[in-house]
CSV table of C-alpha atoms in Angstrom, one decimal:
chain,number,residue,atom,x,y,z
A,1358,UNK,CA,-102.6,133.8,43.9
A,1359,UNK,CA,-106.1,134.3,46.2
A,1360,UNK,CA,-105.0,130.5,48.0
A,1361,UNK,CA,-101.2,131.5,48.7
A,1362,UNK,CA,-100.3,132.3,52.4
A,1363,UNK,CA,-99.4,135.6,52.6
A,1364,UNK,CA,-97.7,135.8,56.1
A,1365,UNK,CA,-95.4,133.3,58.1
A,1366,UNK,CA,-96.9,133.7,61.7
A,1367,UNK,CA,-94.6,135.8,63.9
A,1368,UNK,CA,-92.5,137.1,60.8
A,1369,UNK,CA,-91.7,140.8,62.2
A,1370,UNK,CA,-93.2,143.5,60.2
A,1371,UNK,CA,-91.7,146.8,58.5
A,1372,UNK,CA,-88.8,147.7,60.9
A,1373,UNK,CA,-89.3,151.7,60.9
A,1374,UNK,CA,-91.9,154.7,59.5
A,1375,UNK,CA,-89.0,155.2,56.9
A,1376,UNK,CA,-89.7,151.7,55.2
A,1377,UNK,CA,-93.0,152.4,53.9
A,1378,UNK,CA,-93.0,156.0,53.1
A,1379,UNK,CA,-89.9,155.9,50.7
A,1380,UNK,CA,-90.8,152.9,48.9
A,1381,UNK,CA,-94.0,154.8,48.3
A,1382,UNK,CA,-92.1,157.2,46.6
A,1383,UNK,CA,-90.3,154.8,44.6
A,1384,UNK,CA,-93.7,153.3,43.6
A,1385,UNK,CA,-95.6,156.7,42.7
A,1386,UNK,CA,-92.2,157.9,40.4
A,1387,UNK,CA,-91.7,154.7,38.7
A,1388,UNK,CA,-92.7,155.7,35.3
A,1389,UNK,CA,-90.7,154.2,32.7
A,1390,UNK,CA,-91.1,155.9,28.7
A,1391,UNK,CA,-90.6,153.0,26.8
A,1392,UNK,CA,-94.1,151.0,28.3
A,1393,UNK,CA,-97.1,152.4,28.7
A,1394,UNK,CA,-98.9,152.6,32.0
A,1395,UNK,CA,-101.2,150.4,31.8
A,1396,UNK,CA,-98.3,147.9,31.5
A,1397,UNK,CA,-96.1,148.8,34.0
A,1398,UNK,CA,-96.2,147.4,37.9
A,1399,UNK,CA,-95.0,148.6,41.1
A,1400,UNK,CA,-95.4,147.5,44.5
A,1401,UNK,CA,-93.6,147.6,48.1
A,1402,UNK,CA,-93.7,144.8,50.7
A,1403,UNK,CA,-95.7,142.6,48.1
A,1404,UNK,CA,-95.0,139.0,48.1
A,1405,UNK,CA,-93.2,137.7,45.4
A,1406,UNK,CA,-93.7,133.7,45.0
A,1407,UNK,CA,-91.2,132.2,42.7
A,1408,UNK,CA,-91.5,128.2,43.2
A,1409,UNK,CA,-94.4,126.6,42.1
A,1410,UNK,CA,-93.3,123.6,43.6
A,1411,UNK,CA,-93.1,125.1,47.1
A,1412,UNK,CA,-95.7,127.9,47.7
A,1413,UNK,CA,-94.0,128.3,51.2
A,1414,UNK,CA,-91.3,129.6,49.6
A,1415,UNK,CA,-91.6,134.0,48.8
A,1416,UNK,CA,-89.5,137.1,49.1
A,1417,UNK,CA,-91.0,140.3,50.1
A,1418,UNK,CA,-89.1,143.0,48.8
A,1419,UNK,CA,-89.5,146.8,49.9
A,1420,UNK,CA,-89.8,147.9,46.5
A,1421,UNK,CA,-89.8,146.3,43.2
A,1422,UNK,CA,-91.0,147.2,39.8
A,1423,UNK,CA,-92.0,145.3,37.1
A,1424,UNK,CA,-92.6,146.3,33.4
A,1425,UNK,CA,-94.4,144.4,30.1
A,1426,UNK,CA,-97.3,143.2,32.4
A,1427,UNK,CA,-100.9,144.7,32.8
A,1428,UNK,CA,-101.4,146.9,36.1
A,1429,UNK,CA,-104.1,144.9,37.5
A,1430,UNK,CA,-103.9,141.2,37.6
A,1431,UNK,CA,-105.6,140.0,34.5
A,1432,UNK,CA,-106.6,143.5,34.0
A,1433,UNK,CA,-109.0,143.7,36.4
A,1434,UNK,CA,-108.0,143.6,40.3
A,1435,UNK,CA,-105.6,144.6,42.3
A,1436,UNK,CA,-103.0,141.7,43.3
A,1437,UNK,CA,-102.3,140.3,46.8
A,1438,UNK,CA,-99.3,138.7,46.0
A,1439,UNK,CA,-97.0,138.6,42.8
A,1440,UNK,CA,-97.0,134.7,41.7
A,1441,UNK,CA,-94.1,134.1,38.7
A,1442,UNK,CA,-95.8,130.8,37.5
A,1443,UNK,CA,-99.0,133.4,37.2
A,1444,UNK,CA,-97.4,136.5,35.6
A,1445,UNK,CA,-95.0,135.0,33.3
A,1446,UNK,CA,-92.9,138.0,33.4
A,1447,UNK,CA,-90.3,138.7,36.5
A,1448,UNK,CA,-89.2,142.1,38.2
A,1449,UNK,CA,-87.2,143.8,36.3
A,1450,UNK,CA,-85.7,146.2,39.5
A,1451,UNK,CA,-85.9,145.6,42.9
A,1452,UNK,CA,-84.8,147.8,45.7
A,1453,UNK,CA,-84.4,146.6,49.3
A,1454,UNK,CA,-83.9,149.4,51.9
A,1455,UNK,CA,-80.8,148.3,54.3
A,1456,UNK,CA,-81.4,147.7,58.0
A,1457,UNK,CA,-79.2,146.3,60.6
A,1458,UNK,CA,-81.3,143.2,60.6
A,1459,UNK,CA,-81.2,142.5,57.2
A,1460,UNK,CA,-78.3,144.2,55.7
A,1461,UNK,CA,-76.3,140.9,55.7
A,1462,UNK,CA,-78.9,139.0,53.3
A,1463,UNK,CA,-79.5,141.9,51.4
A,1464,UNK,CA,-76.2,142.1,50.3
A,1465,UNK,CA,-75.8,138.1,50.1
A,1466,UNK,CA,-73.2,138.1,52.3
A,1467,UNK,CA,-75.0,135.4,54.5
A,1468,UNK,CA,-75.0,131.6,52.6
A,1469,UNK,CA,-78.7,130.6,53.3
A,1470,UNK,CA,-81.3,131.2,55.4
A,1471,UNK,CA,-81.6,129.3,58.9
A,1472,UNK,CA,-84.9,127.3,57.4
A,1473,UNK,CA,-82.6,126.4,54.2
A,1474,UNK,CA,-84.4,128.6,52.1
A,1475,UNK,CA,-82.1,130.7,49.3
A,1476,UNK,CA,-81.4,134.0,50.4
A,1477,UNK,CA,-83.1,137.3,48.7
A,1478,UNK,CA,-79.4,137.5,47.0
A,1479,UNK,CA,-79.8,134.1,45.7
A,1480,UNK,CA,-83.4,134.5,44.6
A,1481,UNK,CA,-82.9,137.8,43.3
A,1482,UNK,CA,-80.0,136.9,41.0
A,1483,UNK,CA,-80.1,133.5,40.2
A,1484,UNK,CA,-83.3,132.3,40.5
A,1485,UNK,CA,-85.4,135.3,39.1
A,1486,UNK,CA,-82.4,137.1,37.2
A,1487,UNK,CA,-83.3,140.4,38.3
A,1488,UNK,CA,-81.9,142.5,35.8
A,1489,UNK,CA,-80.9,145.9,38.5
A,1490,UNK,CA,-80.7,145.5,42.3
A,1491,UNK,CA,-80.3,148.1,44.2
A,1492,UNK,CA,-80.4,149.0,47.6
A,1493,UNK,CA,-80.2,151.8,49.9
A,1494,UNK,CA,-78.8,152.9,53.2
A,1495,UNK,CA,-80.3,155.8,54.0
A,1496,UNK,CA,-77.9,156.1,57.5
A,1497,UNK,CA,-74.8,156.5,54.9
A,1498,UNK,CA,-77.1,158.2,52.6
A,1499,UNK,CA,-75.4,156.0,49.8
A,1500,UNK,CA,-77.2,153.6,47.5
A,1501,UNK,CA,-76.1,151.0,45.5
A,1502,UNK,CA,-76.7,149.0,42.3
A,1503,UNK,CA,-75.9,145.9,40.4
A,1504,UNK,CA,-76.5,144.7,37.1
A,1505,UNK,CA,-76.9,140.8,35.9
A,1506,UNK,CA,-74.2,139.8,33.7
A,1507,UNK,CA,-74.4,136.8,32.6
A,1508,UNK,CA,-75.7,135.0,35.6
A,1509,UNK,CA,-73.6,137.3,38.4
A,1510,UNK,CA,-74.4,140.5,39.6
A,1511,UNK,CA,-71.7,142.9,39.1
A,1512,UNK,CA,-71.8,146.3,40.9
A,1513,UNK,CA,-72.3,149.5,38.6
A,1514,UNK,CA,-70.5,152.9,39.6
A,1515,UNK,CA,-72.9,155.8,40.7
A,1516,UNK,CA,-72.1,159.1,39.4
A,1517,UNK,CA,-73.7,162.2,41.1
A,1518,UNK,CA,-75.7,159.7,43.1
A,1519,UNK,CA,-77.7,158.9,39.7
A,1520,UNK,CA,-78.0,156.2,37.9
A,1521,UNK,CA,-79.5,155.8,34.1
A,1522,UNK,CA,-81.5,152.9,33.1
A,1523,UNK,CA,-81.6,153.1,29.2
A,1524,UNK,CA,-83.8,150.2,29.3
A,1525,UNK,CA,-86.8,152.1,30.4
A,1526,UNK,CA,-85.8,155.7,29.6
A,1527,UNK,CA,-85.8,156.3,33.0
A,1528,UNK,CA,-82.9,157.4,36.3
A,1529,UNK,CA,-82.9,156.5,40.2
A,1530,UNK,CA,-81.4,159.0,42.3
A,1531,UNK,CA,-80.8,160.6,45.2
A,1532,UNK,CA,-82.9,163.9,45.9
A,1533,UNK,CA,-82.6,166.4,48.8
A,1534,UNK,CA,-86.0,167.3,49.6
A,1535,UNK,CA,-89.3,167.1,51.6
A,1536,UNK,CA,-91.7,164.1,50.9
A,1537,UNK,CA,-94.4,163.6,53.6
A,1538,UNK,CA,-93.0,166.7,55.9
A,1539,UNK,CA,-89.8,165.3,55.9
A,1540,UNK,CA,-86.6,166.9,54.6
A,1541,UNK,CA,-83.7,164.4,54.1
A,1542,UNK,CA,-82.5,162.6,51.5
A,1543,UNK,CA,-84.8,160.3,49.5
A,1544,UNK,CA,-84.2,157.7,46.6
A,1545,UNK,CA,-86.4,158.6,43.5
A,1546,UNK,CA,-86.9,158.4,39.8
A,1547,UNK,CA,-85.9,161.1,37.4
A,1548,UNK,CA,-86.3,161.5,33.6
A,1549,UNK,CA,-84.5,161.8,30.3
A,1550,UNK,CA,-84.3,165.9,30.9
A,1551,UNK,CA,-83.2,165.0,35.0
A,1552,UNK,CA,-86.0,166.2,36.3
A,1553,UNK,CA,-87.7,164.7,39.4
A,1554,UNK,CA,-90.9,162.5,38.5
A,1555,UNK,CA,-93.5,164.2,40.3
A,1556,UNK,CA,-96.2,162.8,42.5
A,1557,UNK,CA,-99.6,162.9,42.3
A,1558,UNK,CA,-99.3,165.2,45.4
A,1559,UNK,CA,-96.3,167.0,44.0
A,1560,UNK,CA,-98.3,167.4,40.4
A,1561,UNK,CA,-101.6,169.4,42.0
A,1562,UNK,CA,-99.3,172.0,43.9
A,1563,UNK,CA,-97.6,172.7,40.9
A,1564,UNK,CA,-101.0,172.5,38.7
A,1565,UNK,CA,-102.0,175.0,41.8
A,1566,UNK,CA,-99.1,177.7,41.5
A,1567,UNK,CA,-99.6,177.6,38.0
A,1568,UNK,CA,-103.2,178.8,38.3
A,1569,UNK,CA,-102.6,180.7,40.6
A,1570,UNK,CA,-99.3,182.5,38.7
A,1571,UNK,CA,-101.9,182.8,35.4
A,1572,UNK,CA,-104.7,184.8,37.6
A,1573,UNK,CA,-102.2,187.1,38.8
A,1574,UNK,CA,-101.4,188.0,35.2
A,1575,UNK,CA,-104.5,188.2,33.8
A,1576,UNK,CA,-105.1,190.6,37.3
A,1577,UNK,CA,-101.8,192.6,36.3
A,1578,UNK,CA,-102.9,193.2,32.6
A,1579,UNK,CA,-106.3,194.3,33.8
A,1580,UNK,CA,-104.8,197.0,35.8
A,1581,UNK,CA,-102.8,197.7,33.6
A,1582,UNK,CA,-105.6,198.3,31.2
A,1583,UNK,CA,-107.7,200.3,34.0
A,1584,UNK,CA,-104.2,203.0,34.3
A,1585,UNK,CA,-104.6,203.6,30.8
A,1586,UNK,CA,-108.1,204.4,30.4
A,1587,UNK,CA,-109.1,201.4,28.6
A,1588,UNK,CA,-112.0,199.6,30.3
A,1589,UNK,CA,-111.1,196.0,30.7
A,1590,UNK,CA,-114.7,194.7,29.8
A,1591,UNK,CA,-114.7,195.7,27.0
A,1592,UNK,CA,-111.7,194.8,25.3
């Protein structure tokens, strides 16, 4: 993967702040139940060579996820690029985040691109067989998702603005909250008890509260202790 080009010179770059900071959500909650960890892989605006007869030839999705391969690349480093020859094993969901300049490829409603190339709709469903596709437009604050069938994406009804993937015991869904200092609507995983995966970031403020919650009980019981005569220290 180390020899691949990894940018087309003057390809734009992320459109918006947005781009990067939700598909970093979607990487930190992507925690399926039925793999382990160490076997599952996420990444956002990684690229993701499928044609080992034509290295030119990549898609760059804003988030995918992929499960049944190791973390690291051969256990061991972290990956510039996503090569399916390499890994043996392609994404198994991929989100693209809809903007006015690419809606119309996301969605494959565009035949090809202008160098020939398949589009991401193409790639996504026929050449790597993507099992779920989804993608979101956060102006509508709508997302959608396909499954393959067969060798055709077919688009899945959204209930509640969640949606259950039984293949990896895990939900994508829309939550109202703040991420970063922001407060909007942001697309994220959930669990088998719909709860919101936490962060890491999300994890210590709740590790903190509960610290904090468990000193002021042990303080309360203490007075408590003190108001009836009983010295604390010595119990």
């Amino acid at each position: 993967m180390y020899d691949l080009p990894s940018e087309e010179v003057g390809e734009p770059g992320l459109p918006d702040q947005y781009h990067p900071i939700q598909a970093e959500l979607l990487e930190q909650t992507f925690q399926p139940l039925t793999y382990s960890p160490e076997q599952v892989f996420s990444a956002m605006d990684l690229n993701i060579y499928y044609d080992a007869d034509n290295t030119r030839r990549y898609k760059r999705p804003d988030w995918f996820g992929v499960v049944g391969v190791p973390r690291l690349y051969e256990d061991r480093d972290l990956r510039m690029s996503y090569v399916i020859w390499q890994e043996g094993i392609n994404p198994f969901i991929i989100v693209e985040l809809l903007s006015p300049s690419t809606q119309a490829q996301d969605l494959g409603q565009v035949e090809s691109d202008p160098d020939g190339n398949p589009t991401k709709w193409e790639v996504y469903e026929q050449i790597l067989q993507v099992p779920y596709y989804v993608v979101y437009d956060r102006t509508q604050n709508s997302f959608r998702a396909f499954h393959l069938q067969g060798r055709q994406y077919q688009e899945l009804e959204i209930t509640d603005n969640r949606l259950w993937l039984e293949e990896l015991g895990l939900g994508l869904g829309l939550w109202q909250g703040n991420h970063k200092r922001i407060d909007r609507l942001w697309l994220r995983f959930y669990d088998d008890s719909l709860n919101w995966i936490p962060t890491s970031t999300e994890r210590e403020e709740q590790e903190r509260l509960e610290k904090e919650a468990a000193q002021a009980r042990a303080e309360r019981f203490r007075q408590l202790l003190i108001e009836n005569g009983i010295n604390p220290d010595e119990t």
